Short mmCIF file of C-alpha atoms and ligand atoms in Angstrom, two decimals:
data_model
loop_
_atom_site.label_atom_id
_atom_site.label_comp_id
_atom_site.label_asym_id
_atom_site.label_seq_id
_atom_site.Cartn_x
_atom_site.Cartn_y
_atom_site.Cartn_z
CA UNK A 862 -15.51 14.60 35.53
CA UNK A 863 -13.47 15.52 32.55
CA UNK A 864 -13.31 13.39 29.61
CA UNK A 865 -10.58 10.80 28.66
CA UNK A 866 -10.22 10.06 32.24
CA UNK A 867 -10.71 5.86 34.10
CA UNK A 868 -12.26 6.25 37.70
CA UNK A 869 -10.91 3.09 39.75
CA UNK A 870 -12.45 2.54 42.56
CA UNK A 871 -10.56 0.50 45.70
CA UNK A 872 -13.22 -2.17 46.99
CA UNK A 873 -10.42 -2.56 49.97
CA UNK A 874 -10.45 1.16 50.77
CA UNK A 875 -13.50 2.74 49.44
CA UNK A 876 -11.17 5.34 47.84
CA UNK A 877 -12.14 6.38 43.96
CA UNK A 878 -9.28 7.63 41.80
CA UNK A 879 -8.97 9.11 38.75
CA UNK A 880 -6.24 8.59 36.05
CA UNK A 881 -5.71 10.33 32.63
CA UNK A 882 -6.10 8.28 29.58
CA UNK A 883 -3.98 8.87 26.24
CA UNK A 884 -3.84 7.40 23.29
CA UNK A 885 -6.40 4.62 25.02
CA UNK A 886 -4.05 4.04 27.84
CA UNK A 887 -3.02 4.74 31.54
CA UNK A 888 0.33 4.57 32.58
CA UNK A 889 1.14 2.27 34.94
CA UNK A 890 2.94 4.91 37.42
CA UNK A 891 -0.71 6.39 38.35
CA UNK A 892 -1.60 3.40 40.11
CA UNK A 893 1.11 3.31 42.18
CA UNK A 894 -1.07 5.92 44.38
CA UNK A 895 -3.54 3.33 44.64
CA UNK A 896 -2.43 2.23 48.77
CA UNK A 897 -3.88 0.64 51.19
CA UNK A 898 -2.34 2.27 53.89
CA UNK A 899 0.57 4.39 53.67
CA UNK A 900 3.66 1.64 53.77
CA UNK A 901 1.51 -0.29 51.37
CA UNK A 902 4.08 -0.09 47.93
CA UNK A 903 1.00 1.26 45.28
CA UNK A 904 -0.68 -0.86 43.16
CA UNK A 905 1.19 -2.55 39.97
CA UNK A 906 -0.06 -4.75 37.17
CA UNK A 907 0.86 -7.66 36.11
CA UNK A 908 1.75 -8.57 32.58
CA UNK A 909 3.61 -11.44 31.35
CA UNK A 910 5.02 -11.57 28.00
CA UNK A 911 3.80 -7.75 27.61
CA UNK A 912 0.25 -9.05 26.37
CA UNK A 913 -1.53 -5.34 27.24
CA UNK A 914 1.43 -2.68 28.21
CA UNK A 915 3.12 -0.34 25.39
CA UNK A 916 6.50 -0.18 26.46
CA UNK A 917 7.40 2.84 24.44
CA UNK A 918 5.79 5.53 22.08
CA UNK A 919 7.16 5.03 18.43
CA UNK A 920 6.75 7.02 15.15
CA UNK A 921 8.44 3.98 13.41
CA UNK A 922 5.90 1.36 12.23
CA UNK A 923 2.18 1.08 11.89
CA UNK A 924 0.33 -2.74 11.78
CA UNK A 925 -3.60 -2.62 12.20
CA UNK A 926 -3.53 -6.96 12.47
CA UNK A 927 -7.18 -7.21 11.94
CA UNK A 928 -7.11 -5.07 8.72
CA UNK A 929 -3.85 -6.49 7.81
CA UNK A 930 -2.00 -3.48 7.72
CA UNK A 931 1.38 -2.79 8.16
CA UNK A 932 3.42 1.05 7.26
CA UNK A 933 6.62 2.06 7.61
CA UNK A 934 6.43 5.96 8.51
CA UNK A 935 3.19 6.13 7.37
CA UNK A 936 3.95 4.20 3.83
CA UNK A 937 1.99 1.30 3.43
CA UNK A 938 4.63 -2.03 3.06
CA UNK A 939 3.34 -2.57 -0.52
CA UNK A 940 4.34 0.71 -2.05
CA UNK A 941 7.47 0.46 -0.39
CA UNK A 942 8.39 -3.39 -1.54
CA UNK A 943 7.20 -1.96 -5.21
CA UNK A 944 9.04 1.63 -5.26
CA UNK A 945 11.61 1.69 -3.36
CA UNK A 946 15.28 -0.56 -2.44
CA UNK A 947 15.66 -1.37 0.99
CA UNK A 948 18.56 1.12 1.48
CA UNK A 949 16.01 3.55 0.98
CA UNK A 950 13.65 2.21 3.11
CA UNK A 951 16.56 1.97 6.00
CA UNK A 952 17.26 5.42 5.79
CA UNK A 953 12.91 6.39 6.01
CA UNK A 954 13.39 3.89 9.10
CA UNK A 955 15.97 5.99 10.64
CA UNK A 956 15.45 9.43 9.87
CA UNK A 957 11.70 9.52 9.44
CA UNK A 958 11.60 10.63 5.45
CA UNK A 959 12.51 9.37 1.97
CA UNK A 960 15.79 10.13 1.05
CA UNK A 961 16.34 12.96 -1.79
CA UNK A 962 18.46 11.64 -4.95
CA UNK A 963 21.30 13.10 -3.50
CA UNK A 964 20.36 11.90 0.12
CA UNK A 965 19.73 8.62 -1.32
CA UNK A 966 23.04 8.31 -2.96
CA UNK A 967 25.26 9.75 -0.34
CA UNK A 968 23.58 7.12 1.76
CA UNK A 969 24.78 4.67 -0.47
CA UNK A 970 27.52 5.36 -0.93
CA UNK A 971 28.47 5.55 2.88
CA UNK A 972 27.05 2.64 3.59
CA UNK A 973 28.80 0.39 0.77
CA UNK A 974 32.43 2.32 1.91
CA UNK A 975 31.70 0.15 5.58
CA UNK A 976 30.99 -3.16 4.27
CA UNK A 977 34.69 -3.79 4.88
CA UNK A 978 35.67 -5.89 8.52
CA UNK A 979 38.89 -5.51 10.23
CA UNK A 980 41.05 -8.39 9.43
CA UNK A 981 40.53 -9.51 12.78
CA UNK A 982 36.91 -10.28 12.56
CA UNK A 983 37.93 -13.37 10.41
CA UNK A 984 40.39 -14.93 12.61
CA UNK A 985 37.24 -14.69 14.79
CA UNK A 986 35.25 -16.42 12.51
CA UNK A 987 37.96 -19.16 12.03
CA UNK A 988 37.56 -20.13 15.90
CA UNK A 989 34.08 -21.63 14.81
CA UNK A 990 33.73 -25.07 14.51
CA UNK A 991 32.41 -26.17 11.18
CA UNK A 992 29.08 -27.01 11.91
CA UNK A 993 28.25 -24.11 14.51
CA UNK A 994 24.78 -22.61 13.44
CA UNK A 995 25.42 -19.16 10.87
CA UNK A 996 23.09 -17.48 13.79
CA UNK A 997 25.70 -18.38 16.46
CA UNK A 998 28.31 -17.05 14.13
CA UNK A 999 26.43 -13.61 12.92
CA UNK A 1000 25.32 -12.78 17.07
CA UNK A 1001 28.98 -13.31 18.14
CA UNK A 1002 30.77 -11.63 15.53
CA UNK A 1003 28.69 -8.35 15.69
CA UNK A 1004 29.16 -8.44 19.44
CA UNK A 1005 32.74 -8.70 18.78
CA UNK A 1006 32.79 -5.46 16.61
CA UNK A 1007 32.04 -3.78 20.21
CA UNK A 1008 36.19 -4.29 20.75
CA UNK A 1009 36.83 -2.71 17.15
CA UNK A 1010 35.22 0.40 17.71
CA UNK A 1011 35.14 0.94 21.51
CA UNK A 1012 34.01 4.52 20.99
CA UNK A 1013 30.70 3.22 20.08
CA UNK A 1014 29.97 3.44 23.78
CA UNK A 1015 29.80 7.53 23.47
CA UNK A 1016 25.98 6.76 22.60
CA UNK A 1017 24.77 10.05 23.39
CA UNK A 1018 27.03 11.34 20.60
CA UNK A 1019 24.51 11.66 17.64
CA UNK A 1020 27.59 11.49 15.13
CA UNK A 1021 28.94 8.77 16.84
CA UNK A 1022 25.94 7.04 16.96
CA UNK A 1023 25.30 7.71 12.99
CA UNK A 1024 28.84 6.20 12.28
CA UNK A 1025 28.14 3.29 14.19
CA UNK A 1026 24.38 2.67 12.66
CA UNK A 1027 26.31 2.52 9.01
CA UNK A 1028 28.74 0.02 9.86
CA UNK A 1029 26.22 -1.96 11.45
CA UNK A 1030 23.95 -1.83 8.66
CA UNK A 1031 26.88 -2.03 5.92
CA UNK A 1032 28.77 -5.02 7.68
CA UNK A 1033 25.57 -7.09 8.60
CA UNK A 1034 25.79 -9.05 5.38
CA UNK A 1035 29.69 -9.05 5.32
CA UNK A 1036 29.30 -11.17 8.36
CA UNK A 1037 26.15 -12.85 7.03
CA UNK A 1038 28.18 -14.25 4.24
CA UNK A 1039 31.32 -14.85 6.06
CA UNK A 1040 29.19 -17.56 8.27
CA UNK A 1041 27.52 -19.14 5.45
CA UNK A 1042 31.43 -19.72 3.51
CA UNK A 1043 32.54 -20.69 6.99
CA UNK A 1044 29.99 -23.33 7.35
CA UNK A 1045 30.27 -24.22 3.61
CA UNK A 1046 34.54 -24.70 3.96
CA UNK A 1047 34.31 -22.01 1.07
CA UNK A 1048 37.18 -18.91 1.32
CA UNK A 1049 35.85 -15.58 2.15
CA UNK A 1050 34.85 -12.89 -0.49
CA UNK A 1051 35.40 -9.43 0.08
CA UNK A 1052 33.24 -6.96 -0.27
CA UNK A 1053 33.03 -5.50 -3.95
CA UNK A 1054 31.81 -1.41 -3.98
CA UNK A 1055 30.80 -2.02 -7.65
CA UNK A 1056 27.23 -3.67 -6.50
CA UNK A 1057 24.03 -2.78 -4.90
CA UNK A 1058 23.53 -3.96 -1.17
CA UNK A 1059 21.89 -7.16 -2.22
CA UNK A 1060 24.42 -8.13 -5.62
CA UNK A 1061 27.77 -7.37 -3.24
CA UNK A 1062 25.84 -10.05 -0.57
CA UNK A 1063 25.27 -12.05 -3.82
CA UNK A 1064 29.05 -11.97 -4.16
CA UNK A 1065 30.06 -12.43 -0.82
CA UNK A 1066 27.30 -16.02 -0.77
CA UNK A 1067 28.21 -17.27 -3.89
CA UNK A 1068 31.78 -16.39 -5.73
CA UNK A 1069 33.87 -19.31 -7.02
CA UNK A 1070 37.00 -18.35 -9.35
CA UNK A 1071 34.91 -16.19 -12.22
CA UNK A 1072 36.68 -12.89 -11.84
CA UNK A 1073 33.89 -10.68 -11.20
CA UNK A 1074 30.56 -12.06 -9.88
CA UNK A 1075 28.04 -11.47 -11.82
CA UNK A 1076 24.69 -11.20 -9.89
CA UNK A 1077 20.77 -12.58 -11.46
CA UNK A 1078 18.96 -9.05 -11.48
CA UNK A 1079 15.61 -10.85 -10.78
CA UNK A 1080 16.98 -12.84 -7.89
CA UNK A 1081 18.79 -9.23 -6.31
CA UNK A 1082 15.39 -7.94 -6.70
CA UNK A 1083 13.32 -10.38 -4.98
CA UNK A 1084 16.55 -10.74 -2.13
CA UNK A 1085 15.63 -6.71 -2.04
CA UNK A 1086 12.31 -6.73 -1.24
CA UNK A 1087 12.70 -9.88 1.16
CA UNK A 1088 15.16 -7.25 2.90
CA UNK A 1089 12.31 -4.40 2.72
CA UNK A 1090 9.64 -6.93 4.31
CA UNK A 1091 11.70 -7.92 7.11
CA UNK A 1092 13.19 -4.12 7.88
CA UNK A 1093 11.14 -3.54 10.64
CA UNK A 1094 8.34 -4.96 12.48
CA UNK A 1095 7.62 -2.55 15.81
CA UNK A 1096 7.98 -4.15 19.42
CA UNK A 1097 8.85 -7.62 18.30
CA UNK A 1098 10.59 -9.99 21.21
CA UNK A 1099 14.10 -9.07 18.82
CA UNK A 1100 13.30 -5.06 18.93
CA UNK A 1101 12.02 -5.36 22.34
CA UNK A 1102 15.71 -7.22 23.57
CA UNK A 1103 17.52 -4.39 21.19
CA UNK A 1104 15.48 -1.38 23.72
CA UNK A 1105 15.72 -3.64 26.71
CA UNK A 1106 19.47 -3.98 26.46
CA UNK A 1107 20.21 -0.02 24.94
CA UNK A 1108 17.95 1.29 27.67
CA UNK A 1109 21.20 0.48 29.63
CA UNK A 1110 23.00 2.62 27.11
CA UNK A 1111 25.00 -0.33 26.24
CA UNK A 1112 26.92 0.32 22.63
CA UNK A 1113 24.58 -0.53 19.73
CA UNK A 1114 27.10 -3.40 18.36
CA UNK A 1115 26.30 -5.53 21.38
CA UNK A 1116 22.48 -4.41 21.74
CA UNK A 1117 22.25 -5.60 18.06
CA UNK A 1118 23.58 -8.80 19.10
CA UNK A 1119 21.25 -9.22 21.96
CA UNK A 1120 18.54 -8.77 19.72
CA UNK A 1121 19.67 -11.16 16.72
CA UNK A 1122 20.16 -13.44 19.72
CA UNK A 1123 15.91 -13.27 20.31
CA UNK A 1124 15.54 -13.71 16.71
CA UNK A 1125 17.28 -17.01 16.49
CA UNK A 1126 14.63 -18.50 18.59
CA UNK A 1127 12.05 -21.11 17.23
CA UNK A 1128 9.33 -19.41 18.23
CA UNK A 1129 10.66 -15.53 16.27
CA UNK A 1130 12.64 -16.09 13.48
CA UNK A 1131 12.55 -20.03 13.06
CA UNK A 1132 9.29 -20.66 11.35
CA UNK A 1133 9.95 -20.81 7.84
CA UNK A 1134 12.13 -23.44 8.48
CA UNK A 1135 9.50 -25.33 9.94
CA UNK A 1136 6.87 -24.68 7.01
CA UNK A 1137 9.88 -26.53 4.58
CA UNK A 1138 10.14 -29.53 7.54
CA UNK A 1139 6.12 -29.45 6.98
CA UNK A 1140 5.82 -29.29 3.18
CA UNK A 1141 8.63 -31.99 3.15
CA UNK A 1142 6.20 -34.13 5.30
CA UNK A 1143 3.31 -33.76 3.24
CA UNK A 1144 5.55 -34.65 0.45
CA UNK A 1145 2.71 -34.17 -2.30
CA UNK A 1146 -0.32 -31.91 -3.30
CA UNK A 1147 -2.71 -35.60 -3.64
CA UNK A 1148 -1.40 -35.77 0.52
CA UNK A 1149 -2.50 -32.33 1.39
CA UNK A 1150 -6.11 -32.88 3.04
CA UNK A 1151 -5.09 -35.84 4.68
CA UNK A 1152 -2.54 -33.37 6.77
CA UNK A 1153 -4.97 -30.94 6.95
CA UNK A 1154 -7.19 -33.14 8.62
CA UNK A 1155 -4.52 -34.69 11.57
CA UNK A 1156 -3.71 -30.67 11.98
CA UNK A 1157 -7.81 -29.90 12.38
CA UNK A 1158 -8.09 -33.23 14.59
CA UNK A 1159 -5.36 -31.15 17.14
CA UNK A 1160 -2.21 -33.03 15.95
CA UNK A 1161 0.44 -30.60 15.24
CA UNK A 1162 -0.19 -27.25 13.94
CA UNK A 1163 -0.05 -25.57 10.34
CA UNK A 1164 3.21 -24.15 10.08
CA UNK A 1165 3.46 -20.61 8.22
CA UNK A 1166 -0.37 -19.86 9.36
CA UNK A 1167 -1.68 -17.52 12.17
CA UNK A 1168 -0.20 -14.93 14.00
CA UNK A 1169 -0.60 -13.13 17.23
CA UNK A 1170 -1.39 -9.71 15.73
CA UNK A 1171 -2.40 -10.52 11.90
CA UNK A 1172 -5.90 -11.75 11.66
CA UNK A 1173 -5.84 -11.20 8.39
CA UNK A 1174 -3.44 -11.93 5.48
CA UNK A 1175 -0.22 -10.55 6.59
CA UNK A 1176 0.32 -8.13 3.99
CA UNK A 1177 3.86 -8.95 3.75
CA UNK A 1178 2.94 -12.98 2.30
CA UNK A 1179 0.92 -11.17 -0.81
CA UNK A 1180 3.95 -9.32 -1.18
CA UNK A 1181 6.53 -12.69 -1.00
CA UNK A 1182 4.46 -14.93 -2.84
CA UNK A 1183 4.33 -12.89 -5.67
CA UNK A 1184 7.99 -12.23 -5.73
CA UNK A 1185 8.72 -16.55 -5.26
CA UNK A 1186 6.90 -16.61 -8.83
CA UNK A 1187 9.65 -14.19 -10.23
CA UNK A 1188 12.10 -15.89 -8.72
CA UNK A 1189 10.91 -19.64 -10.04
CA UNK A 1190 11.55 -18.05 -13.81
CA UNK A 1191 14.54 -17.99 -12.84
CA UNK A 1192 15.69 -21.06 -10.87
CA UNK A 1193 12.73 -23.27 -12.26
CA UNK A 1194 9.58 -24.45 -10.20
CA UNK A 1195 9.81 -25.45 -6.58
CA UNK A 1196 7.74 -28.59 -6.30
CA UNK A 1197 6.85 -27.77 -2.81
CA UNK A 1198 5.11 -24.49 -4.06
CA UNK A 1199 2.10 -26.33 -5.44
CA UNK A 1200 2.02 -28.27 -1.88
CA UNK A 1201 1.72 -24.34 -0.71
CA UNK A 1202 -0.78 -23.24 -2.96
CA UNK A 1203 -3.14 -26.48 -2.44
CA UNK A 1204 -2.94 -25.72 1.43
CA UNK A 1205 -3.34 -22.10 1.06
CA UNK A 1206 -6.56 -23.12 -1.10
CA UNK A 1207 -8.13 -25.32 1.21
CA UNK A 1208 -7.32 -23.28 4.40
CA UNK A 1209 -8.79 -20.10 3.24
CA UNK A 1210 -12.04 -21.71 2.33
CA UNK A 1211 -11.80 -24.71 5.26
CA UNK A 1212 -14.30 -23.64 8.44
CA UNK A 1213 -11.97 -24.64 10.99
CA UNK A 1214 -9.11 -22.06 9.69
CA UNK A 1215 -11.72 -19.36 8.37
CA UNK A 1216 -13.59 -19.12 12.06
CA UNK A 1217 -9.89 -18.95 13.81
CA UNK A 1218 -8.66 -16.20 11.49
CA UNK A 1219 -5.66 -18.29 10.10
CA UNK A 1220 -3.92 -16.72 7.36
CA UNK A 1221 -0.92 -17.63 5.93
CA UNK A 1222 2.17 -14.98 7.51
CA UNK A 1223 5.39 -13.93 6.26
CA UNK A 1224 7.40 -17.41 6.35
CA UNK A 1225 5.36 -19.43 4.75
CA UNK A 1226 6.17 -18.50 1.27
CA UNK A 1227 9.64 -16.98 2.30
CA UNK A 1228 11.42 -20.69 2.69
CA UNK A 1229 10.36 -21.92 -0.58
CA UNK A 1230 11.59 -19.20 -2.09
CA UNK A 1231 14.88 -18.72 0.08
CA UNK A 1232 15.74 -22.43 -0.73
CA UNK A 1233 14.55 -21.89 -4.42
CA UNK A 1234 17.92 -19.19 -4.51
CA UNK A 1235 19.88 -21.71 -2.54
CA UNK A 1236 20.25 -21.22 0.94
CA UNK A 1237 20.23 -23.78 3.43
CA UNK A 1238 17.49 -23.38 6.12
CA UNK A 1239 20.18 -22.58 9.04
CA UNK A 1240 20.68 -19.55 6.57
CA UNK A 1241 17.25 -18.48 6.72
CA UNK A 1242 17.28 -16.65 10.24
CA UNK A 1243 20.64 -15.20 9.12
CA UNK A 1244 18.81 -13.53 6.11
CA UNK A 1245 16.46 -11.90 8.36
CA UNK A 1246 18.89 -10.76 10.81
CA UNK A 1247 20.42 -8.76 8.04
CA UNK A 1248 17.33 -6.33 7.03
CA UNK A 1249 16.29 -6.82 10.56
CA UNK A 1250 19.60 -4.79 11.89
CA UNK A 1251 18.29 -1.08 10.23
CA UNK A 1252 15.20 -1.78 12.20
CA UNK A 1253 16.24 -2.32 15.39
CA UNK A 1254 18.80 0.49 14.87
CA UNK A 1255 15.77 2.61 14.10
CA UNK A 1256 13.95 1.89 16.90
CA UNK A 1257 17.38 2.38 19.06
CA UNK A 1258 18.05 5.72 17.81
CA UNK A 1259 14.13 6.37 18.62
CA UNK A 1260 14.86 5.51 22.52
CA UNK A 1261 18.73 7.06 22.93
CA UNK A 1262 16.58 10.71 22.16
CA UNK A 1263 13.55 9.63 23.72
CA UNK A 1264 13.86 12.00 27.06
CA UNK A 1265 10.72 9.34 28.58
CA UNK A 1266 12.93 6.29 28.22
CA UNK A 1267 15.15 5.21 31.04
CA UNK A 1268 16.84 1.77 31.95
CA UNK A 1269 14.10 -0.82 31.67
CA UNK A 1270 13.46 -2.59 34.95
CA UNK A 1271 10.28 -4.39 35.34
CA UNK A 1272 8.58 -4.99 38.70
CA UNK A 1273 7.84 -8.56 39.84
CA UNK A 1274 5.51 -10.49 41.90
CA UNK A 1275 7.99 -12.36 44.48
CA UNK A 1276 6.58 -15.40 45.47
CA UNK A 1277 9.21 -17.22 47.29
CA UNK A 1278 10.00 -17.36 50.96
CA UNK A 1279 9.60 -15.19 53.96
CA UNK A 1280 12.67 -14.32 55.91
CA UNK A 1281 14.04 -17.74 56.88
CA UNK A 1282 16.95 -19.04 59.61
CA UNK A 1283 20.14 -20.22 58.14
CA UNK A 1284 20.99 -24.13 58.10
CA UNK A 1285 24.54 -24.99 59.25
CA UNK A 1286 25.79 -27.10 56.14
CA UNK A 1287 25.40 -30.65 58.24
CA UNK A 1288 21.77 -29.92 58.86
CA UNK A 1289 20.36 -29.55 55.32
CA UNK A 1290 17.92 -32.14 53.91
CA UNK A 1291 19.31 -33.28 49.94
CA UNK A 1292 16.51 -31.68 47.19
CA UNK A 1293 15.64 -33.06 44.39
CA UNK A 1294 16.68 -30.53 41.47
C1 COA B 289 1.87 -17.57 15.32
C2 COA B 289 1.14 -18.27 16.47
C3 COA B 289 2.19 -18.66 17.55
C4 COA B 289 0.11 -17.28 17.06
O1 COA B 289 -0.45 -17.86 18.17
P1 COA B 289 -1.60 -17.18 19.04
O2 COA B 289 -1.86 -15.79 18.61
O3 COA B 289 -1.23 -17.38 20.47
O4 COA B 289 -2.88 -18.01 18.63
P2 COA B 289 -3.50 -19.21 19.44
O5 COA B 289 -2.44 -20.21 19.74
O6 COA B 289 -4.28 -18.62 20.58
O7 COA B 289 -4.49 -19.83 18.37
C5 COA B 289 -5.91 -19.62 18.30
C6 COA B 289 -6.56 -20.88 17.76
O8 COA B 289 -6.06 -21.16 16.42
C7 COA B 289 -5.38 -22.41 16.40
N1 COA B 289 -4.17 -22.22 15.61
C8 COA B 289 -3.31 -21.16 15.67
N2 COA B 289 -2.36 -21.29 14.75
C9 COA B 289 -2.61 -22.44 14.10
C10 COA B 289 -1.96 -23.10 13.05
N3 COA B 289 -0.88 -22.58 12.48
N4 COA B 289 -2.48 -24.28 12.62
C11 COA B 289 -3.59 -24.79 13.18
N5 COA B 289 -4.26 -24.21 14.19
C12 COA B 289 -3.77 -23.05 14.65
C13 COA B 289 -5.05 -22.73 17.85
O9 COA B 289 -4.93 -24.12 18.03
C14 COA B 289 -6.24 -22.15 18.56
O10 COA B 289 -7.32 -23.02 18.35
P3 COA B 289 -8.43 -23.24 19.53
O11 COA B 289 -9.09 -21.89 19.67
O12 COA B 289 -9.31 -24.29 19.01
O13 COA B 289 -7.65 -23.62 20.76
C15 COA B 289 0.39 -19.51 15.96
O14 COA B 289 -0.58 -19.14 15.01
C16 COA B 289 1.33 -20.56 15.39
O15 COA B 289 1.92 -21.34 16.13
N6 COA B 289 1.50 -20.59 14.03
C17 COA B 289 2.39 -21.53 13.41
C18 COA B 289 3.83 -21.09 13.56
C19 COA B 289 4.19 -19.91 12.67
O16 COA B 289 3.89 -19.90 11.48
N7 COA B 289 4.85 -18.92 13.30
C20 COA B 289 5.31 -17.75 12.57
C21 COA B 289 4.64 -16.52 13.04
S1 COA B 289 5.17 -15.16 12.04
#
């Protein structure tokens, strides 16, 4: 029997079968010669929520959860977040390498010359009611951009797919901050070539009258290395909606709206709102066990902590929480920091959170310090989208040329009814529904 092979054996058949193994997995498709008889359909499994199946081979990003790892191309996330600016770390994302100087400032450059929107896009914007959510605003308008540049549909173009992946990546926080002044009743600010990628977003947020913005270096910084953090993350639910959606080679403008869509979610990109709802709750550092208790007693959970693949420190909360002390020179002390630090304290030496593996993750430093530069938390989710677009665009480009990759279509289980009669109208019993 060579090696690297799984003999299955059918207890309903008495038939053995052998299936290669790479990369410590089968594929699903050699089961389907698993029968019964021959108009049995094969043998599938059954996976909700994608627990145990690898949708897709990727050379993008790397996370070992139990060591609390996570690389970008091979880089580890730390020497990236110290080394490089997240422009530089898109363009690794997408074409595999670090840019050369020259690379690096073409890129630049091409991508600050389509931070511009057509006019149009702001009558678009106007439609909005005042209070609609800056996540309803930012999914909607990049799915509108699909009617600006309707040859973005020529995805197997590779230089019409490059022109599309910079004015995706260059507009994302032209339309970030046209939501926020939208919701805020402020005029819009153009984009401004002068900056760097997180100063002209700096402009775009927060210009009054001054004549030329002028941005906090420390604050573009640590708004640069947020951006790095939250570039890429491999098959999230957001990247796995973004592949879902292109593997129907729809244009990347509306796949990238589909997955911002999955990010607004509570349960993806909603949680550091919900560690500022909880530190607000807690209200002081004296009040901290007492929560920590109710939380250990099964009431309510510790927001910021756990995740499904980190059991370990997320690598990318060492990386915020130093970055929220920079920023605090700056704009002064957030009192719900020490809140933070007491509960990071107690849960990293607390039994209950030790034996579970409960480590704080990427939002629950990220609020304190978003809100410490002065966003709102509807912005937060908005601010993620924004880095979150050169992933996903990534991992798009990765399936257009991947020849293995077709148009996703999961199997099912049906469970509903047999053939059934029809029932005249007059003859139907009223359900409840
Ligand atoms: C992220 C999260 C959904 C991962 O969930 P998961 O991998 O399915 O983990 P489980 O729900 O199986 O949790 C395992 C155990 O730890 C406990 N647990 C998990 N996260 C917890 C938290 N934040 N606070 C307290 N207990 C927690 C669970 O109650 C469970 O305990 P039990 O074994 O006694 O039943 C979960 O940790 C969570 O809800 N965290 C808070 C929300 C958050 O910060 N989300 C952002 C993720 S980036």
């Amino acid at each position: 029997m060579p090696e690297n092979t799984l003999t299955i054996t059918d207890n309903r058949t008495g038939k053995a079968y052998t299936v290669p193994v790479e990369n410590g997995t089968i594929r699903a498709m050699d089961l389907r010669q698993i029968k019964t008889d021959t108009d049995d359909f094969g043998l599938m499994t059954y996976d909700p929520a994608f627990m145990n199946t690898a949708s897709c081979r990727s050379a993008i990003t790397y996370i070992d959860g139990d060591k609390g790892i996570l690389r970008y191309r091979g880089y580890p996330i730390e020497v990236l977040a110290e080394r490089c600016s997240f422009l530089e770390v898109a363009y690794l994302l997408l074409f595999g390498e670090l840019p050369t100087e020259a690379q690096l400032n073409n890129w630049k450059f091409e991508i600050t010359h389509h931070t511009m929107l057509h006019e149009t896009t702001k009558k678009f914007m106007e439609g909005f009611r005042y209070d609609a959510h800056p996540m309803t605003m930012f999914v909607s308008t990049v799915a509108a951009l699909s009617g600006i540049y309707p040859e973005a549909r020529q995805v197997l173009d590779p230089a019409k797919r490059l022109l599309q992946i910079k004015r995706l990546i260059g507009k994302a926080p032209t339309i970030a901050a046209m939501s926020y002044r939208h919701s805020e009743g402020l005029p819009y600010v153009y984009p401004d070539n002068d900056f760097t990628y997180p100063e002209n977003f700096m402009n775009m947020l927060w210009k009054k009258v001054e004549p030329k913005y002028v941005a906090h270096p420390a604050i573009a910084r640590a708004l640069d290395i947020l951006f790095i953090l939250h570039a890429d993350h491999e098959q999230n639910c957001g990247t796995n909606a973004m592949r879902a959606v292109g593997s129907a080679h729809t244009d990347p403008y509306m796949c990238t709206a589909a997955a911002a869509a999955a990010l607004a979610g509570p349960l993806h990109g909603g949680a550091n709102e919900e560690v500022l709802r909880m530190l607000d709750e807690i209200g002081s550092k004296e009040k901290v066990w007492e929560y920590m208790k109710k939380v250990k007693d099964g009431h309510g959970k510790l927001m910021g902590f756990g995740h499904r693949i980190y059991k370990n420190y997320d690598p990318r909360a060492k990386i915020i929480k130093w970055s929220a002390e920079q920023v605090f020179q700056v704009t002064g002390r957030n009192a719900r920091l020490d809140i933070a630090l007491e509960l990071e304290r107690i849960a990293l030496e607390d039994e209950y959170f030790v034996k579970r593996r409960l480590y704080p993750n990427v939002d629950f430093y990220s609020g304190i310090m978003y809100q410490a530069m002065g966003f709102r938390p509807e912005m937060f989710t908005v601010l993620f989208a924004i880095p979150r677009t050169a992933g996903w665009l990534a991992q798009w480009k990765e399936l257009i040329t991947d020849p293995e990759q077709k148009i996703a279509r999961p199997r099912q289980i049906y469970t509903g009814h047999d053939v059934r009669q029809f029932i005249p109208i007059e003859k139907r019993s009223p359900v409840t529904v």
